[in-house]
Amino acid sequence: MEIDCLPFYKTGYFTEFICDYLAEEPQVRNFYHRFPNLDNFEAQIAEKATSFPDGNREVLYEALQKQYKGFEVTDATRTHLKKLKEPITFTVVTGHQLNLFTGPLYFLYKIVSTINLTKELKTAYPKYNFVPVYWMATEDHDFEEINYFNFRGKKLKWNRTASGAVGHLDTKGLDEIFEAFSNQIGNSANAKALKELFRKSYLGHNNLAEATRYLANELFGKEGLVIVDGDDRNLKSLLLPYAEKDIFDQLAYKKVSETITGFEALDKKYGVQVNPREINYFYLKDGLRERIVEQNGAYFVNDTEIRFTKEELQKELKAYPERFSPNVIARPLYQEVILPNLCYIGGGGEIAYWLELKTMFEAMQVPFPVLLLRNSALVITDKQKGKLEKMNLSVADIFLRQSSFINKKIREISNIDIDFTPQKQYLEEQFKAMYDLAEQTDASFLGAVKAQEVKQKKGLENLEKRLLQAQKRKLKDHVMRMTEIQNELFPNKSLQERNVNFSELYLELGEDLIPMLLEALKPLQLEFTVIKV
């Protein structure tokens, strides 16, 4: 295995906001608490230790015991579950939707980043325990975002009607996906292992939450991953005082709105990732997940006949906390209330919306976690590596936009000089004499000279472009091979990790895939990783 690294800003796939955050630019400093470097975790541990009640640990432990009932728990995960009861134990968390068969590759990268950070923290702070946590987004209701995965450029889609929290959905219809997938992957040993994993995960469990827990546990249980489902009555009981401040005082709305105003005043280049609502909770019940809205002192569940007075809603909260589902603004707070957490690991979009939340956390008196951009990676197989070497293509080359990539390489490999820079410089020298002459006459002649220079330079540029196009046609076979390998590595002209499912790599690497990622990905390195296997 060979590993190359590239600064995130040089990939062209990350926003200016995230790149500025990683560079610790001063204008971003007010939006986070502590930057993700190893030394800063000492203060984060001390802060969380003094603010996280032991009673919350008991509630968390008991909830997880129930959630894992009926599942085979590895020794490593069982040890971590027990350690969560101890005041010297802290978590590192990543969260993700219940994408079918993990969805895109970055699901794995998120969890590997989380596991590897806990290992680094244990080495740096050996007297404490650190537990990797995967937070399942079981209450999300956007079925269209999670009901498919891509395999070899084709979408394998779960077609069914769905409403409410996706974690509650039964697994009816997934046998059809299993058949379609099985027919495409062949019968190698790795293919058979993938089929069995899909079958046991989705055909062996009653709902999507259970299926996803089984799948993540099979992939990462050996590493002690703890899987948390926030759709839990007892866990939500810990959220009640914070939910009341959100629903009845609109505290989250006010504070996040202030931060967004700060974004906009700072620079228009920092786009707002999510906007807060006056109430950042849904009402969750019997296949329903709809927003709670307030009008003239009364509370309504959007698009339903359900309504409450303020007193009735307060009673509903206390009697049925499980019916109140936090949205994208409130869910991070929920996570930090119920977990002894130090760090959240997420993608660029996630980190961007977390950066909107710091003042809300301060107002709620909950420590704001360290925010770490997950590892991103491009995996290049041995066959693809051979193609790149044969065409003398570097890592930096393949990250270029395709038109720039082709133009750059055509200029390099052409047997004639396509760069007309010397001719342009010679032309400029010739026109200097013309300008000297023009200064001795009048301004109108000076303008005529300038216009002619522009015309001549434009002519050279057009000739350069025509020559480049001619060379592209002449070298069309080479251009085709270059674009083919770039399209393989960047499907749909996007990052591999955002399109490809892990099954494609598993077919080639098998059980070596996850150990390879665990070895290659360094979460605090803060660079894009290119892995050649």
Coordinates of C-alpha atoms in Angstrom, one line a residue, residues 127-490:
K127 CA -5.5 7.5 32.1
Y128 CA -8.8 8.0 30.3
N129 CA -10.9 5.7 28.2
F130 CA -12.2 6.7 24.7
V131 CA -15.1 5.1 23.0
P132 CA -16.0 5.4 19.3
V133 CA -19.7 6.0 18.7
Y134 CA -21.8 5.8 15.6
W135 CA -25.0 7.8 16.0
M136 CA -27.7 6.3 13.7
A137 CA -30.0 8.9 12.3
T138 CA -33.1 6.7 12.7
E139 CA -35.5 9.6 13.1
D140 CA -34.8 11.2 9.7
H141 CA -37.8 11.0 7.4
D142 CA -36.2 11.8 4.0
F143 CA -36.6 8.3 2.5
E144 CA -35.5 9.4 -0.9
E145 CA -32.0 10.2 0.4
I146 CA -31.4 6.7 1.8
N147 CA -33.3 4.2 -0.3
Y148 CA -30.6 3.3 -2.7
F149 CA -26.9 2.6 -3.3
N150 CA -24.7 2.8 -6.4
F151 CA -23.0 -0.3 -7.8
R152 CA -20.8 -0.1 -10.9
G153 CA -22.6 3.0 -12.1
K154 CA -26.1 1.7 -11.5
K155 CA -28.5 2.6 -8.8
L156 CA -30.0 -0.2 -6.8
K157 CA -33.2 1.4 -5.4
W158 CA -35.7 0.2 -2.8
N159 CA -39.1 1.2 -4.3
R160 CA -41.8 1.5 -1.7
T161 CA -44.0 4.1 -0.1
A162 CA -42.7 5.5 3.2
S163 CA -43.5 8.1 5.8
G164 CA -42.3 9.0 9.3
A165 CA -39.0 8.0 10.8
V166 CA -37.0 5.8 8.5
G167 CA -35.7 3.6 11.3
H168 CA -39.2 2.3 11.9
L169 CA -39.6 1.1 8.3
D170 CA -40.0 -2.6 7.9
T171 CA -37.7 -4.3 5.5
K172 CA -40.4 -5.5 3.1
G173 CA -39.2 -5.3 -0.5
L174 CA -35.5 -5.6 0.2
D175 CA -35.4 -9.1 -1.0
E176 CA -35.8 -7.7 -4.5
I177 CA -32.7 -5.5 -4.0
F178 CA -30.9 -8.6 -2.7
E179 CA -31.7 -10.5 -5.9
A180 CA -30.6 -7.7 -8.1
F181 CA -27.4 -7.2 -6.3
S182 CA -26.6 -10.9 -6.1
N183 CA -27.1 -11.2 -9.9
Q184 CA -24.5 -8.5 -10.6
I185 CA -21.6 -9.4 -8.3
G186 CA -20.7 -12.9 -9.3
N187 CA -19.8 -15.8 -7.2
S188 CA -16.3 -15.2 -5.9
A189 CA -15.5 -15.7 -2.3
N190 CA -15.8 -12.0 -1.6
A191 CA -19.0 -11.8 -3.6
K192 CA -20.5 -14.6 -1.4
A193 CA -19.4 -12.8 1.7
L194 CA -21.2 -9.6 0.5
K195 CA -24.3 -11.5 -0.3
E196 CA -24.4 -13.0 3.1
L197 CA -23.8 -9.7 4.8
F198 CA -26.7 -8.1 2.9
R199 CA -29.0 -11.0 3.5
K200 CA -28.4 -11.2 7.2
S201 CA -28.6 -7.4 7.7
Y202 CA -31.7 -6.7 5.7
L203 CA -33.6 -9.9 5.3
G204 CA -32.8 -11.1 8.8
H205 CA -34.2 -8.0 10.7
N206 CA -37.6 -6.4 11.1
N207 CA -36.8 -2.8 10.5
L208 CA -34.2 -0.5 9.0
A209 CA -32.8 0.6 12.4
E210 CA -32.1 -3.0 13.4
A211 CA -30.7 -3.9 10.0
T212 CA -28.3 -0.9 10.1
R213 CA -27.2 -1.7 13.6
Y214 CA -26.4 -5.3 12.5
L215 CA -24.5 -4.1 9.4
A216 CA -22.4 -1.5 11.3
N217 CA -21.7 -4.0 14.1
E218 CA -20.6 -6.7 11.6
L219 CA -18.2 -4.2 9.9
F220 CA -16.8 -2.5 13.0
G221 CA -17.7 -4.6 16.1
K222 CA -14.1 -5.9 16.3
E223 CA -13.0 -2.3 16.9
G224 CA -15.4 -1.8 19.7
L225 CA -17.7 0.6 17.9
V226 CA -20.8 1.5 20.0
I227 CA -24.0 2.2 18.0
V228 CA -26.5 4.6 19.5
D229 CA -30.1 5.1 18.5
G230 CA -31.4 8.4 19.7
D231 CA -35.0 7.3 19.1
D232 CA -35.3 6.2 22.8
R233 CA -37.7 7.3 25.5
N234 CA -35.2 7.2 28.4
L235 CA -32.5 9.1 26.4
K236 CA -35.0 11.7 25.4
S237 CA -36.0 12.2 28.9
L238 CA -32.6 13.8 29.5
L239 CA -33.4 16.3 26.7
L240 CA -36.5 17.7 28.2
P241 CA -35.2 20.9 29.8
Y242 CA -33.4 21.8 26.6
A243 CA -36.4 21.0 24.4
E244 CA -38.5 23.3 26.6
K245 CA -36.1 26.2 26.1
D246 CA -36.2 25.6 22.3
I247 CA -40.0 25.1 22.0
F248 CA -41.3 27.7 24.5
D249 CA -38.4 30.3 24.7
Q250 CA -37.2 29.9 21.1
L251 CA -33.7 30.0 22.5
A252 CA -32.0 28.0 19.7
Y253 CA -33.7 30.1 17.0
K254 CA -32.5 33.3 18.5
K255 CA -28.9 32.2 19.1
V256 CA -28.4 30.4 15.8
S257 CA -30.0 33.4 13.9
E258 CA -27.4 35.7 15.6
T259 CA -24.6 33.5 14.4
I260 CA -25.9 33.4 10.9
T261 CA -26.1 37.2 10.9
G262 CA -22.5 37.1 11.8
F263 CA -21.7 34.8 8.9
E264 CA -23.4 37.1 6.5
A265 CA -21.7 40.2 7.9
L266 CA -18.4 38.5 7.7
D267 CA -18.3 37.5 4.1
K268 CA -20.9 36.5 1.5
K269 CA -18.6 33.6 0.5
Y270 CA -19.6 31.7 3.7
G271 CA -23.0 30.4 2.7
V272 CA -25.5 29.4 5.4
Q273 CA -25.8 25.6 5.6
V274 CA -29.0 25.3 7.6
N275 CA -31.5 27.9 8.9
P276 CA -33.1 27.5 12.4
R277 CA -36.8 27.4 12.9
E278 CA -38.7 29.0 15.7
I279 CA -39.3 25.4 17.0
N280 CA -36.6 22.8 16.1
Y281 CA -38.6 19.7 17.0
F282 CA -40.8 17.3 15.1
Y283 CA -43.7 15.4 16.5
L284 CA -43.1 11.7 16.1
K285 CA -45.8 9.1 16.3
D286 CA -47.3 6.2 14.3
G287 CA -45.6 6.8 11.0
L288 CA -45.8 10.5 11.4
R289 CA -42.9 13.0 11.7
E290 CA -44.1 16.6 11.2
R291 CA -42.9 20.0 12.4
I292 CA -44.3 21.6 15.5
V293 CA -45.4 25.2 14.9
E294 CA -46.7 27.9 17.1
Q295 CA -49.4 30.4 16.2
N296 CA -50.8 32.9 18.6
G297 CA -49.9 30.9 21.6
A298 CA -51.3 27.6 20.3
Y299 CA -49.1 24.7 19.1
F300 CA -49.9 22.6 16.0
V301 CA -48.4 19.6 14.3
N302 CA -47.9 20.7 10.7
D303 CA -50.3 19.2 8.1
T304 CA -52.3 17.3 10.8
E305 CA -55.3 18.0 13.1
I306 CA -53.1 17.6 16.2
R307 CA -52.9 20.8 18.3
F308 CA -52.0 21.7 21.9
T309 CA -52.2 24.6 24.3
K310 CA -48.9 25.5 25.9
E311 CA -49.9 23.6 29.1
E312 CA -51.0 20.6 27.1
L313 CA -47.7 20.5 25.1
Q314 CA -45.7 20.8 28.3
K315 CA -47.6 17.8 29.7
E316 CA -47.1 15.9 26.5
L317 CA -43.4 16.5 26.6
K318 CA -43.1 15.1 30.1
A319 CA -45.4 12.1 29.5
Y320 CA -44.1 11.2 26.1
P321 CA -40.6 12.5 25.5
E322 CA -40.1 9.9 22.8
R323 CA -42.6 11.7 20.6
F324 CA -40.4 14.8 20.3
S325 CA -37.8 14.4 17.6
P326 CA -35.0 17.0 17.2
N327 CA -34.2 18.5 13.8
V328 CA -30.8 19.2 12.3
I329 CA -30.3 22.2 14.7
A330 CA -31.4 20.4 17.9
R331 CA -30.0 17.0 17.3
P332 CA -26.4 18.0 17.9
L333 CA -27.4 19.3 21.3
Y334 CA -29.3 16.1 22.1
Q335 CA -26.2 14.1 21.2
E336 CA -23.9 16.2 23.5
V337 CA -26.5 16.0 26.4
I338 CA -26.7 12.2 26.5
L339 CA -23.0 11.4 25.6
P340 CA -19.8 12.2 27.5
N341 CA -18.6 13.4 24.1
L342 CA -15.4 15.3 23.2
C343 CA -15.4 15.5 19.4
Y344 CA -17.8 15.3 16.5
I345 CA -16.5 13.9 13.2
G346 CA -18.4 14.8 10.1
G347 CA -18.2 15.8 6.4
G348 CA -17.8 19.3 5.2
G349 CA -21.5 20.1 5.1
E350 CA -22.0 18.8 8.6
I351 CA -19.0 20.8 10.0
A352 CA -20.4 23.9 8.3
Y353 CA -23.8 23.6 10.1
W354 CA -22.1 22.7 13.5
L355 CA -20.2 25.9 13.2
E356 CA -23.5 27.8 13.3
L357 CA -24.3 26.3 16.8
K358 CA -21.7 27.4 19.2
T359 CA -23.6 30.3 20.7
M360 CA -26.7 28.1 21.1
F361 CA -24.7 25.6 23.0
E362 CA -23.3 28.3 25.3
A363 CA -26.8 29.6 26.0
M364 CA -28.0 26.1 26.8
Q365 CA -24.8 25.6 29.0
V366 CA -23.7 22.5 27.2
P367 CA -20.0 22.2 26.2
F368 CA -19.4 22.6 22.5
P369 CA -17.4 19.7 21.1
V370 CA -14.2 19.8 19.0
L371 CA -15.2 19.6 15.3
L372 CA -13.1 17.4 13.1
L373 CA -13.5 17.0 9.3
R374 CA -13.7 13.3 8.6
N375 CA -11.0 11.6 6.5
S376 CA -11.6 11.7 2.8
A377 CA -9.9 9.3 0.5
L378 CA -9.4 8.1 -3.0
V379 CA -8.6 4.4 -3.3
I380 CA -6.6 3.5 -6.4
T381 CA -6.4 -0.2 -7.3
D382 CA -3.3 -1.8 -8.6
K383 CA -4.7 -2.0 -12.1
Q384 CA -5.6 1.7 -12.0
K385 CA -2.2 2.6 -10.6
G386 CA -0.6 0.8 -13.6
K387 CA -2.7 2.9 -16.0
L388 CA -1.7 6.1 -14.3
E389 CA 2.0 5.3 -14.3
K390 CA 1.9 4.3 -18.0
M391 CA 0.4 7.7 -18.9
N392 CA 2.7 9.5 -16.4
L393 CA -0.3 11.0 -14.5
S394 CA 0.3 12.3 -11.0
V395 CA -2.1 12.6 -8.1
A396 CA -2.2 16.3 -8.6
D397 CA -3.0 15.8 -12.3
I398 CA -6.1 13.6 -11.7
F399 CA -7.7 16.1 -9.3
L400 CA -7.8 18.8 -12.0
R401 CA -11.1 19.6 -13.7
Q402 CA -11.3 17.5 -16.8
S403 CA -10.8 20.3 -19.4
S404 CA -7.7 21.6 -17.5
F405 CA -6.5 18.1 -17.0
I406 CA -6.6 17.4 -20.7
N407 CA -5.1 20.7 -21.8
K408 CA -2.2 20.3 -19.3
K409 CA -1.3 16.8 -20.4
I410 CA -1.7 17.5 -24.1
R411 CA 0.8 20.4 -23.7
E412 CA 3.2 18.1 -21.9
I413 CA 3.1 15.2 -24.3
S414 CA 2.8 17.1 -27.6
N415 CA 5.9 16.9 -29.9
I416 CA 5.4 20.6 -30.8
D417 CA 5.3 23.6 -28.5
I418 CA 1.7 24.7 -28.0
D419 CA 2.6 27.5 -25.6
F420 CA 2.6 30.8 -27.5
T421 CA 4.0 32.8 -24.5
P422 CA 7.3 33.6 -26.2
Q423 CA 5.4 34.9 -29.3
K424 CA 3.2 37.1 -27.0
Q425 CA 6.3 38.5 -25.3
Y426 CA 7.9 39.2 -28.6
L427 CA 4.8 41.0 -29.8
E428 CA 4.8 43.1 -26.6
E429 CA 8.4 44.1 -27.3
Q430 CA 7.5 45.2 -30.8
F431 CA 4.6 47.3 -29.6
K432 CA 6.8 49.1 -27.1
A433 CA 8.4 51.0 -30.0
M434 CA 5.0 51.7 -31.4
Y435 CA 3.9 53.2 -28.0
D436 CA 7.1 55.4 -28.0
L437 CA 6.1 56.7 -31.4
A438 CA 2.5 57.3 -30.4
E439 CA 3.6 59.4 -27.4
Q440 CA 5.2 61.8 -29.9
T441 CA 2.0 62.2 -31.9
D442 CA -1.5 62.4 -30.2
A443 CA -3.8 60.4 -27.9
S444 CA -6.0 59.1 -30.8
F445 CA -2.9 57.3 -32.3
L446 CA -2.1 55.9 -28.9
G447 CA -5.6 54.3 -28.7
A448 CA -5.2 52.9 -32.2
V449 CA -1.9 51.2 -31.2
K450 CA -3.5 49.7 -28.1
A451 CA -6.4 48.4 -30.1
Q452 CA -4.0 46.8 -32.6
E453 CA -2.0 45.1 -29.8
V454 CA -5.1 43.6 -28.3
K455 CA -6.2 42.4 -31.7
Q456 CA -2.8 40.8 -32.4
K457 CA -2.7 39.1 -28.9
K458 CA -6.2 37.8 -29.4
G459 CA -5.2 36.4 -32.8
L460 CA -2.3 34.5 -31.2
E461 CA -4.6 33.2 -28.4
N462 CA -7.0 31.9 -31.0
L463 CA -4.2 30.2 -33.0
E464 CA -2.9 28.6 -29.7
K465 CA -6.4 27.3 -29.0
R466 CA -6.8 25.9 -32.6
L467 CA -3.4 24.2 -32.3
L468 CA -4.3 22.7 -29.0
Q469 CA -7.6 21.4 -30.5
A470 CA -5.7 20.0 -33.4
Q471 CA -3.3 18.2 -31.1
K472 CA -6.2 16.8 -29.1
R473 CA -7.6 15.3 -32.3
K474 CA -4.2 13.9 -33.2
L475 CA -3.8 12.4 -29.8
K476 CA -7.4 11.5 -29.3
D477 CA -6.6 7.9 -28.2
H478 CA -4.4 9.2 -25.4
V479 CA -7.0 11.8 -24.5
M480 CA -9.6 9.0 -24.3
R481 CA -7.5 6.8 -22.1
M482 CA -6.8 9.8 -19.8
T483 CA -10.4 10.7 -19.4
E484 CA -11.4 7.1 -18.9
I485 CA -9.2 6.6 -15.9
Q486 CA -10.2 10.0 -14.5
N487 CA -13.8 9.1 -14.9
E488 CA -13.2 5.8 -13.2
L489 CA -11.7 7.5 -10.2
F490 CA -14.1 10.4 -10.2

